[in-house]
Amino acid sequence: MKSKSSTALRRLPFALIGLLVATPVLVFGLLRLPLAAGFEAASAKLTGNAPACPWGKVLLAPYHARSFAELDRGFQADVAAVEQDDSLDIELVRSPERSFWIKRGAGHNWGGKRLLSYLLAEHAWMASVNRQDTVRRGDVVLDCGAHVGVFTHHSFLRGASKVVAIEPDPVNLECLRRTFSHEIASGKLILVPKGVWSSVTTLVLSESKVNSGSNS
C-alpha cells in the first residue's frame, strides 16, 4: 500500500521538487562563502565607487573571495623563513616558486613571511580571473612600485624579455638586488631607484613599519 506522502510528492511539479532539493544545498553553499566580500562589492557598486565593475562580477565576489582565501591558506602553509639579516631587518623566505628577501615587518599579521604568502596568493588569483590581461612572451614590463618583486617574478615566468623595476624604498631595493641577482647580472632586470609620479619632483616617502608593501 502506498503512503499518502509519496502520492502527494508525485503530484508536485518537477520544478518545485527540484527547488526543494536545491534550496538546502544552496543555503549550505552560501553559509560557506565569505558573504562580507559580496556586501562590500555591492556597496561599492551602489555608491558609484566601482563604475567599471559589471554587476555579474559583483555578484560573484563571495566566490572569488573564497577562491582567494583557499590560495592564501595554501601559500601560508608552503612559505618558510630560512635566513635573516638583522642589519636591515630583512629575511629570506622560501616559497614554492622562488625565495624572496623581504622586510620582516613589525606586525604579526603582516610580517615578511605572512605578507609574501598573501602577495603570492594575490597574483595567482589575479592570473586565474584575468587570463587574457597578462604579460605575454617577449614583453618589456614596467613594474611601478616593484616592492620585493612578486610581479617581476611572475612577469619572467610568463616570458617577459625585460623588466624595469621602479622602487624608491632603499631596503626594498636591496631585497630586489638579492632576490634577482642573476636577472640583474644578465641584463633582464633593470632597477630604477625612484618613485613614479606625474612630474619630475621630490616627495616625502611615508614608510609603513607593519606592511612593507604599503609605503606611499
Coordinates of N, CA and C in Angstrom, one line a residue:
M1 N 0.9 -1.2 0.0 CA 0.0 0.0 0.0 C 0.9 1.2 0.0
K2 N 0.6 2.2 -0.9 CA 1.4 3.4 -1.0 C 1.0 4.4 0.1
S3 N 1.9 5.1 0.6 CA 1.6 6.1 1.6 C 1.1 7.4 1.0
K4 N 0.3 8.2 1.8 CA -0.2 9.4 1.3 C 0.9 10.4 0.9
S5 N 2.0 10.4 1.7 CA 3.1 11.3 1.5 C 3.8 11.1 0.1
S6 N 4.0 9.8 -0.2 CA 4.6 9.5 -1.5 C 3.7 9.9 -2.7
T7 N 2.4 9.7 -2.5 CA 1.5 10.0 -3.6 C 1.4 11.5 -3.7
A8 N 1.4 12.3 -2.6 CA 1.4 13.7 -2.7 C 2.7 14.3 -3.4
L9 N 3.8 13.6 -3.1 CA 5.1 14.1 -3.6 C 5.1 13.9 -5.1
R10 N 4.5 12.8 -5.6 CA 4.5 12.6 -7.1 C 3.6 13.7 -7.8
R11 N 2.7 14.2 -7.1 CA 1.8 15.2 -7.7 C 2.5 16.6 -7.8
L12 N 3.5 16.8 -7.0 CA 4.2 18.1 -7.1 C 4.9 18.3 -8.4
P13 N 4.9 19.5 -9.0 CA 5.6 19.8 -10.2 C 7.1 19.5 -10.1
F14 N 7.7 19.1 -11.2 CA 9.1 18.7 -11.1 C 9.9 19.9 -10.7
A15 N 9.6 21.1 -11.2 CA 10.3 22.3 -10.8 C 10.3 22.6 -9.3
L16 N 9.2 22.3 -8.7 CA 9.1 22.6 -7.3 C 9.9 21.5 -6.5
I17 N 9.9 20.3 -7.0 CA 10.7 19.2 -6.3 C 12.2 19.6 -6.4
G18 N 12.6 20.1 -7.6 CA 14.0 20.5 -7.8 C 14.3 21.6 -6.8
L19 N 13.4 22.6 -6.7 CA 13.6 23.7 -5.8 C 13.8 23.2 -4.3
L20 N 12.9 22.3 -3.9 CA 13.0 21.7 -2.5 C 14.3 21.0 -2.3
V21 N 14.8 20.4 -3.3 CA 16.1 19.7 -3.2 C 17.3 20.6 -3.2
A22 N 17.2 21.6 -4.1 CA 18.3 22.5 -4.3 C 18.5 23.6 -3.2
T23 N 17.4 23.9 -2.5 CA 17.5 25.0 -1.6 C 18.4 24.7 -0.4
P24 N 18.3 23.5 0.2 CA 19.3 23.3 1.3 C 20.7 23.3 0.9
V25 N 20.9 22.8 -0.4 CA 22.3 22.7 -0.9 C 22.8 24.1 -1.1
L26 N 22.0 25.0 -1.7 CA 22.3 26.4 -1.9 C 22.6 27.1 -0.6
V27 N 21.7 26.9 0.4 CA 21.9 27.6 1.7 C 23.2 27.1 2.3
F28 N 23.6 25.8 2.2 CA 24.8 25.3 2.8 C 26.0 26.0 2.1
G29 N 25.9 26.1 0.7 CA 27.0 26.7 0.0 C 27.2 28.1 0.4
L30 N 26.1 28.9 0.5 CA 26.2 30.3 0.9 C 26.8 30.5 2.3
L31 N 26.4 29.6 3.2 CA 27.0 29.7 4.5 C 28.5 29.5 4.5
R32 N 29.0 28.8 3.6 CA 30.5 28.6 3.5 C 31.2 29.7 2.7
L33 N 30.4 30.6 2.1 CA 31.1 31.7 1.4 C 31.3 32.9 2.3
P34 N 32.4 33.6 2.0 CA 32.7 34.9 2.7 C 31.7 36.0 2.2
L35 N 30.5 36.0 2.8 CA 29.5 36.9 2.2 C 29.8 38.4 2.4
A36 N 30.7 38.7 3.4 CA 31.1 40.1 3.6 C 31.7 40.7 2.4
A37 N 32.4 39.9 1.6 CA 33.0 40.3 0.3 C 31.9 40.8 -0.6
G38 N 30.8 40.0 -0.7 CA 29.7 40.3 -1.6 C 29.1 41.6 -1.2
F39 N 28.8 41.8 0.1 CA 28.2 43.1 0.6 C 29.1 44.3 0.3
E40 N 30.4 44.1 0.5 CA 31.4 45.2 0.3 C 31.4 45.5 -1.2
A41 N 31.4 44.5 -2.1 CA 31.4 44.8 -3.5 C 30.1 45.5 -4.0
A42 N 29.0 45.0 -3.4 CA 27.7 45.6 -3.8 C 27.6 47.0 -3.3
S43 N 28.1 47.3 -2.1 CA 28.1 48.6 -1.6 C 28.9 49.6 -2.4
A44 N 30.1 49.1 -2.8 CA 31.0 49.9 -3.7 C 30.3 50.2 -5.0
K45 N 29.6 49.2 -5.6 CA 28.9 49.4 -6.9 C 27.7 50.4 -6.7
L46 N 26.9 50.2 -5.6 CA 25.8 51.1 -5.4 C 26.1 52.5 -5.1
T47 N 27.3 52.8 -4.5 CA 27.7 54.1 -4.2 C 28.5 54.8 -5.3
G48 N 28.7 54.1 -6.4 CA 29.4 54.7 -7.5 C 30.9 54.6 -7.4
N49 N 31.4 53.8 -6.5 CA 32.9 53.7 -6.3 C 33.5 52.6 -7.2
A50 N 32.7 51.8 -7.9 CA 33.2 50.8 -8.8 C 32.5 50.8 -10.1
P51 N 32.5 51.9 -10.8 CA 31.7 52.0 -12.1 C 32.2 51.1 -13.2
A52 N 33.4 50.6 -13.2 CA 33.9 49.8 -14.2 C 33.6 48.3 -14.0
C53 N 33.1 48.0 -12.8 CA 32.9 46.6 -12.4 C 31.5 46.2 -12.7
P54 N 31.2 45.2 -13.7 CA 29.9 44.9 -14.0 C 29.2 44.1 -12.9
W55 N 27.9 44.1 -12.9 CA 27.1 43.5 -11.8 C 27.4 42.0 -11.7
G56 N 27.6 41.4 -12.9 CA 27.9 40.0 -12.9 C 29.1 39.6 -12.0
K57 N 30.2 40.5 -12.1 CA 31.3 40.2 -11.2 C 31.1 40.6 -9.8
V58 N 30.3 41.6 -9.5 CA 29.9 42.0 -8.2 C 29.2 40.8 -7.5
L59 N 28.3 40.1 -8.2 CA 27.6 39.0 -7.6 C 28.5 37.8 -7.3
L60 N 29.6 37.7 -8.1 CA 30.5 36.6 -7.9 C 31.6 36.9 -6.8
A61 N 31.5 38.1 -6.3 CA 32.6 38.4 -5.3 C 32.7 37.4 -4.2
P62 N 31.7 36.9 -3.6 CA 31.9 35.9 -2.5 C 32.6 34.6 -3.0
Y63 N 32.3 34.2 -4.2 CA 33.0 33.0 -4.7 C 34.5 33.3 -4.9
H64 N 34.8 34.5 -5.5 CA 36.2 34.9 -5.7 C 36.9 35.0 -4.4
A65 N 36.2 35.6 -3.4 CA 36.9 35.7 -2.1 C 37.2 34.4 -1.5
R66 N 36.3 33.4 -1.6 CA 36.6 32.1 -1.1 C 37.8 31.5 -1.9
S67 N 37.8 31.6 -3.2 CA 38.9 31.1 -4.0 C 40.3 31.7 -3.6
F68 N 40.3 33.0 -3.3 CA 41.5 33.7 -2.9 C 41.9 33.2 -1.5
A69 N 40.9 33.0 -0.6 CA 41.3 32.6 0.7 C 41.9 31.2 0.7
E70 N 41.4 30.3 -0.2 CA 42.0 29.0 -0.3 C 43.4 29.0 -0.8
L71 N 43.7 29.9 -1.8 CA 45.0 30.1 -2.3 C 45.9 30.6 -1.2
D72 N 45.4 31.6 -0.4 CA 46.2 32.2 0.6 C 46.6 31.2 1.7
R73 N 45.6 30.4 2.1 CA 45.9 29.3 3.1 C 47.0 28.4 2.6
G74 N 46.9 28.0 1.3 CA 47.9 27.1 0.7 C 49.3 27.7 0.7
F75 N 49.4 29.0 0.3 CA 50.8 29.6 0.3 C 51.3 29.8 1.8
Q76 N 50.4 30.1 2.7 CA 50.8 30.2 4.1 C 51.5 29.0 4.6
A77 N 50.9 27.8 4.2 CA 51.5 26.6 4.6 C 52.8 26.2 3.9
D78 N 53.1 26.9 2.8 CA 54.2 26.5 2.0 C 55.4 27.4 2.1
V79 N 55.3 28.6 2.8 CA 56.4 29.5 2.9 C 57.1 29.3 4.2
A80 N 58.4 29.6 4.2 CA 59.2 29.5 5.4 C 60.4 30.4 5.4
A81 N 60.6 31.1 6.5 CA 61.8 31.9 6.6 C 63.0 31.0 6.8
V82 N 64.1 31.2 6.0 CA 65.2 30.3 6.1 C 66.5 31.1 6.4
E83 N 66.5 32.4 6.4 CA 67.7 33.2 6.7 C 67.3 34.6 7.1
Q84 N 68.1 35.3 7.9 CA 67.8 36.6 8.4 C 69.1 37.5 8.2
D85 N 68.8 38.8 8.0 CA 69.9 39.8 8.0 C 69.4 40.9 9.0
D86 N 69.9 40.8 10.2 CA 69.5 41.7 11.3 C 69.9 43.1 11.0
S87 N 70.9 43.4 10.2 CA 71.4 44.7 10.0 C 70.3 45.5 9.2
L88 N 69.5 44.9 8.3 CA 68.5 45.5 7.6 C 67.1 45.1 8.0
D89 N 67.0 44.2 9.0 CA 65.7 43.7 9.5 C 65.0 43.0 8.3
I90 N 65.7 42.2 7.5 CA 65.0 41.5 6.4 C 65.2 40.0 6.6
E91 N 64.4 39.2 5.9 CA 64.6 37.8 6.0 C 64.4 37.2 4.6
L92 N 65.0 36.0 4.4 CA 64.8 35.3 3.1 C 63.7 34.3 3.3
V93 N 62.7 34.4 2.5 CA 61.5 33.5 2.7 C 61.4 32.6 1.5
R94 N 61.5 31.3 1.8 CA 61.4 30.3 0.7 C 59.9 30.0 0.4
S95 N 59.6 30.0 -0.9 CA 58.2 29.7 -1.4 C 58.3 28.6 -2.5
P96 N 57.1 28.0 -2.8 CA 57.1 27.0 -3.9 C 57.7 27.6 -5.2
E97 N 57.7 28.9 -5.4 CA 58.1 29.5 -6.7 C 59.5 29.9 -6.7
R98 N 59.9 30.6 -5.7 CA 61.3 31.0 -5.5 C 61.5 31.6 -4.2
S99 N 62.7 31.9 -3.7 CA 62.9 32.6 -2.4 C 63.0 34.1 -2.6
F100 N 62.4 34.8 -1.7 CA 62.4 36.3 -1.8 C 62.9 36.8 -0.5
W101 N 63.8 37.9 -0.6 CA 64.1 38.7 0.5 C 63.0 39.7 0.7
I102 N 62.7 40.0 2.0 CA 61.6 40.9 2.3 C 61.8 41.4 3.8
K103 N 61.3 42.6 4.0 CA 61.3 43.2 5.4 C 60.5 42.3 6.3
R104 N 61.0 42.1 7.5 CA 60.3 41.3 8.5 C 58.9 41.9 8.8
G105 N 58.9 43.2 9.0 CA 57.6 43.8 9.4 C 57.4 43.7 10.9
A106 N 56.8 44.7 11.5 CA 56.6 44.7 13.0 C 55.3 44.0 13.4
G107 N 54.3 44.0 12.5 CA 53.1 43.4 12.9 C 53.0 41.9 12.6
H108 N 52.4 41.1 13.5 CA 52.3 39.7 13.3 C 51.5 39.4 12.0
N109 N 50.4 40.1 11.7 CA 49.6 39.8 10.6 C 50.3 40.1 9.3
W110 N 51.2 41.1 9.3 CA 51.8 41.5 8.0 C 53.3 41.4 8.1
G111 N 53.9 40.5 8.9 CA 55.3 40.2 8.9 C 55.7 39.7 7.5
G112 N 57.0 39.6 7.3 CA 57.5 39.3 6.0 C 57.0 38.0 5.4
K113 N 57.0 37.0 6.2 CA 56.5 35.7 5.7 C 55.0 35.7 5.4
R114 N 54.3 36.3 6.3 CA 52.8 36.4 6.0 C 52.5 37.3 4.8
L115 N 53.2 38.4 4.7 CA 52.9 39.3 3.6 C 53.3 38.6 2.3
L116 N 54.4 37.9 2.2 CA 54.8 37.3 1.0 C 53.7 36.2 0.6
S117 N 53.2 35.4 1.5 CA 52.2 34.4 1.2 C 51.0 35.1 0.6
Y118 N 50.6 36.2 1.2 CA 49.4 37.0 0.7 C 49.7 37.5 -0.8
L119 N 50.8 38.0 -1.0 CA 51.1 38.5 -2.3 C 51.2 37.4 -3.4
L120 N 51.8 36.3 -3.0 CA 51.8 35.2 -4.0 C 50.4 34.7 -4.3
A121 N 49.6 34.6 -3.3 CA 48.2 34.2 -3.5 C 47.4 35.2 -4.3
E122 N 47.7 36.5 -4.1 CA 47.0 37.6 -4.8 C 47.3 37.5 -6.3
H123 N 48.6 37.3 -6.6 CA 49.0 37.2 -8.0 C 48.5 36.0 -8.7
A124 N 48.5 34.9 -8.0 CA 48.0 33.6 -8.5 C 46.5 33.8 -8.8
W125 N 45.7 34.4 -7.9 CA 44.3 34.6 -8.1 C 44.0 35.5 -9.2
M126 N 44.8 36.7 -9.3 CA 44.6 37.6 -10.5 C 44.8 36.9 -11.8
A127 N 45.9 36.0 -11.8 CA 46.1 35.3 -13.1 C 45.0 34.4 -13.5
S128 N 44.3 33.8 -12.5 CA 43.2 32.9 -12.7 C 41.9 33.6 -13.2
V129 N 41.7 34.8 -12.8 CA 40.5 35.5 -13.2 C 40.7 36.5 -14.4
N130 N 42.0 36.8 -14.7 CA 42.3 37.7 -15.8 C 43.2 37.0 -16.8
R131 N 42.8 35.9 -17.3 CA 43.7 35.1 -18.2 C 44.2 35.8 -19.4
Q132 N 43.4 36.7 -19.9 CA 43.7 37.4 -21.2 C 44.5 38.7 -20.9
D133 N 44.4 39.2 -19.7 CA 45.0 40.5 -19.4 C 46.3 40.2 -18.6
T134 N 47.3 39.8 -19.3 CA 48.5 39.4 -18.6 C 49.8 39.7 -19.4
V135 N 50.9 39.5 -18.9 CA 52.2 39.7 -19.6 C 52.3 38.5 -20.6
R136 N 52.8 38.9 -21.8 CA 53.0 37.9 -22.8 C 54.5 37.7 -23.2
R137 N 54.8 36.6 -23.8 CA 56.2 36.3 -24.1 C 56.8 37.4 -25.0
G138 N 58.0 37.9 -24.6 CA 58.7 38.9 -25.3 C 58.4 40.3 -24.8
D139 N 57.4 40.5 -23.9 CA 57.0 41.9 -23.5 C 58.2 42.5 -22.7
V140 N 58.2 43.8 -22.7 CA 59.1 44.6 -21.8 C 58.1 45.2 -20.8
V141 N 58.4 44.9 -19.5 CA 57.4 45.2 -18.5 C 57.9 46.3 -17.5
L142 N 57.1 47.3 -17.2 CA 57.4 48.3 -16.2 C 56.7 47.9 -14.9
D143 N 57.4 47.5 -13.9 CA 56.9 47.2 -12.6 C 57.0 48.4 -11.7
C144 N 55.9 49.2 -11.6 CA 55.9 50.5 -11.0 C 55.5 50.4 -9.5
G145 N 56.5 50.5 -8.7 CA 56.3 50.2 -7.2 C 56.5 48.8 -7.1
A146 N 57.8 48.3 -7.4 CA 58.1 46.9 -7.5 C 58.1 46.1 -6.2
H147 N 58.2 46.9 -5.1 CA 58.2 46.3 -3.7 C 59.4 45.3 -3.7
V148 N 59.1 43.9 -3.5 CA 60.1 42.9 -3.4 C 60.1 42.0 -4.7
G149 N 59.3 42.4 -5.6 CA 59.4 41.7 -6.9 C 58.5 40.6 -7.2
V150 N 57.3 40.4 -6.6 CA 56.5 39.3 -6.9 C 55.9 39.4 -8.3
F151 N 55.5 40.7 -8.7 CA 55.0 40.8 -10.1 C 56.2 40.7 -11.1
T152 N 57.3 41.2 -10.7 CA 58.5 41.0 -11.6 C 58.8 39.5 -11.8
H153 N 58.7 38.7 -10.7 CA 58.9 37.3 -10.8 C 57.9 36.6 -11.8
H154 N 56.6 37.0 -11.6 CA 55.6 36.4 -12.5 C 55.7 36.9 -13.9
S155 N 56.2 38.1 -14.1 CA 56.4 38.6 -15.5 C 57.5 37.7 -16.2
F156 N 58.5 37.4 -15.5 CA 59.6 36.5 -16.1 C 59.0 35.1 -16.3
L157 N 58.1 34.6 -15.4 CA 57.5 33.3 -15.6 C 56.7 33.2 -16.9
R158 N 56.1 34.4 -17.2 CA 55.2 34.5 -18.4 C 56.0 34.8 -19.7
G159 N 57.3 34.9 -19.5 CA 58.1 35.1 -20.7 C 58.5 36.5 -21.1
A160 N 58.4 37.5 -20.1 CA 58.9 38.8 -20.4 C 60.4 38.8 -20.8
S161 N 60.7 39.6 -21.8 CA 62.1 39.7 -22.2 C 62.9 40.6 -21.3
K162 N 62.3 41.6 -20.7 CA 63.0 42.5 -19.8 C 62.0 43.1 -18.8
V163 N 62.4 43.4 -17.6 CA 61.5 44.1 -16.6 C 62.3 45.3 -16.1
V164 N 61.7 46.4 -16.1 CA 62.2 47.6 -15.4 C 61.4 47.8 -14.1
A165 N 62.1 47.5 -13.0 CA 61.5 47.6 -11.7 C 61.8 48.9 -11.0
I166 N 60.8 49.7 -10.8 CA 60.9 51.0 -10.2 C 60.5 51.0 -8.8
E167 N 61.4 51.3 -7.9 CA 61.1 51.2 -6.4 C 61.9 52.2 -5.7
P168 N 61.3 53.1 -4.9 CA 62.0 54.2 -4.1 C 62.6 53.7 -2.8
D169 N 62.0 52.7 -2.2 CA 62.4 52.3 -0.8 C 63.8 51.6 -0.9
P170 N 64.8 52.1 -0.1 CA 66.2 51.6 -0.2 C 66.3 50.1 0.2
V171 N 65.5 49.8 1.3 CA 65.5 48.4 1.7 C 64.9 47.4 0.8
N172 N 63.7 47.8 0.2 CA 63.1 47.0 -0.8 C 64.0 46.8 -2.0
L173 N 64.7 47.9 -2.3 CA 65.7 47.8 -3.5 C 66.8 46.8 -3.2
E174 N 67.3 46.7 -1.9 CA 68.3 45.8 -1.6 C 67.7 44.3 -1.7
C175 N 66.4 44.2 -1.3 CA 65.8 42.9 -1.4 C 65.7 42.5 -2.8
L176 N 65.3 43.4 -3.7 CA 65.3 43.1 -5.1 C 66.7 42.7 -5.7
R177 N 67.7 43.4 -5.3 CA 69.0 43.1 -5.7 C 69.4 41.7 -5.3
R178 N 69.1 41.3 -4.1 CA 69.5 39.9 -3.6 C 68.6 38.8 -4.3
T179 N 67.3 39.1 -4.4 CA 66.4 38.1 -5.0 C 66.7 37.8 -6.4
F180 N 67.0 38.9 -7.2 CA 67.1 38.8 -8.6 C 68.5 39.1 -9.1
S181 N 69.5 38.6 -8.4 CA 70.9 38.9 -8.7 C 71.2 38.3 -10.1
H182 N 70.7 37.2 -10.4 CA 71.0 36.6 -11.7 C 70.4 37.3 -12.9
E183 N 69.1 37.8 -12.7 CA 68.4 38.5 -13.7 C 69.1 39.9 -13.9
I184 N 69.6 40.5 -12.8 CA 70.2 41.8 -13.0 C 71.5 41.6 -13.7
A185 N 72.3 40.6 -13.3 CA 73.6 40.3 -14.0 C 73.4 40.1 -15.5
S186 N 72.4 39.4 -15.9 CA 72.1 39.1 -17.3 C 71.5 40.3 -18.1
G187 N 71.1 41.3 -17.4 CA 70.5 42.5 -18.1 C 69.0 42.3 -18.3
K188 N 68.4 41.3 -17.8 CA 67.0 41.1 -18.0 C 66.2 42.0 -17.0
L189 N 66.8 42.3 -15.9 CA 66.1 43.2 -14.9 C 66.9 44.5 -14.7
I190 N 66.2 45.6 -14.8 CA 66.8 46.9 -14.6 C 66.1 47.6 -13.4
L191 N 66.9 47.9 -12.4 CA 66.3 48.6 -11.2 C 66.4 50.1 -11.3
V192 N 65.4 50.8 -11.0 CA 65.3 52.2 -11.1 C 65.0 52.7 -9.7
P193 N 65.9 53.3 -8.9 CA 65.7 53.7 -7.5 C 64.9 55.0 -7.4
K194 N 63.7 55.1 -7.9 CA 62.9 56.3 -7.9 C 61.4 55.9 -7.6
G195 N 60.6 56.9 -7.4 CA 59.1 56.6 -7.4 C 58.5 57.0 -8.7
V196 N 57.3 56.7 -8.9 CA 56.6 57.0 -10.1 C 55.6 58.1 -9.8
W197 N 55.7 59.2 -10.6 CA 54.8 60.4 -10.3 C 54.5 61.0 -11.7
S198 N 53.6 62.0 -11.7 CA 53.2 62.6 -12.9 C 54.2 63.7 -13.4
S199 N 55.1 64.1 -12.5 CA 56.1 65.1 -12.9 C 57.4 64.8 -12.2
V200 N 58.5 65.5 -12.7 CA 59.8 65.3 -12.0 C 59.8 66.2 -10.8
T201 N 59.9 65.7 -9.6 CA 59.8 66.5 -8.4 C 60.4 65.6 -7.2
T202 N 60.4 66.2 -6.0 CA 60.8 65.5 -4.8 C 59.7 65.4 -3.9
L203 N 59.4 64.2 -3.4 CA 58.2 63.9 -2.5 C 58.7 63.2 -1.3
V204 N 57.9 63.3 -0.2 CA 58.2 62.5 1.0 C 57.7 61.1 0.9
L205 N 58.5 60.1 1.2 CA 58.0 58.7 1.2 C 57.6 58.3 2.6
S206 N 56.4 58.0 2.8 CA 55.9 57.5 4.1 C 56.1 56.0 4.1
E207 N 56.9 55.5 5.1 CA 57.1 54.1 5.3 C 56.2 53.5 6.3
S208 N 55.7 52.3 6.0 CA 54.9 51.6 6.9 C 55.8 50.6 7.7
K209 N 55.7 50.6 9.0 CA 56.6 49.7 9.8 C 55.9 48.3 9.9
V210 N 54.7 48.2 9.5 CA 54.0 46.9 9.6 C 53.9 46.2 8.3
N211 N 53.6 46.9 7.2 CA 53.4 46.3 5.9 C 54.4 47.0 4.9
S212 N 55.4 46.3 4.5 CA 56.4 47.0 3.6 C 55.9 47.2 2.2
G213 N 54.7 46.7 1.9 CA 54.2 46.9 0.6 C 53.2 48.1 0.5
S214 N 53.0 48.8 1.6 CA 52.1 49.9 1.7 C 52.7 51.2 1.9
N215 N 54.0 51.3 1.5 CA 54.6 52.7 1.6 C 53.9 53.6 0.5
S216 N 53.9 54.9 0.8 CA 53.2 55.8 -0.1 C 53.9 57.1 -0.2

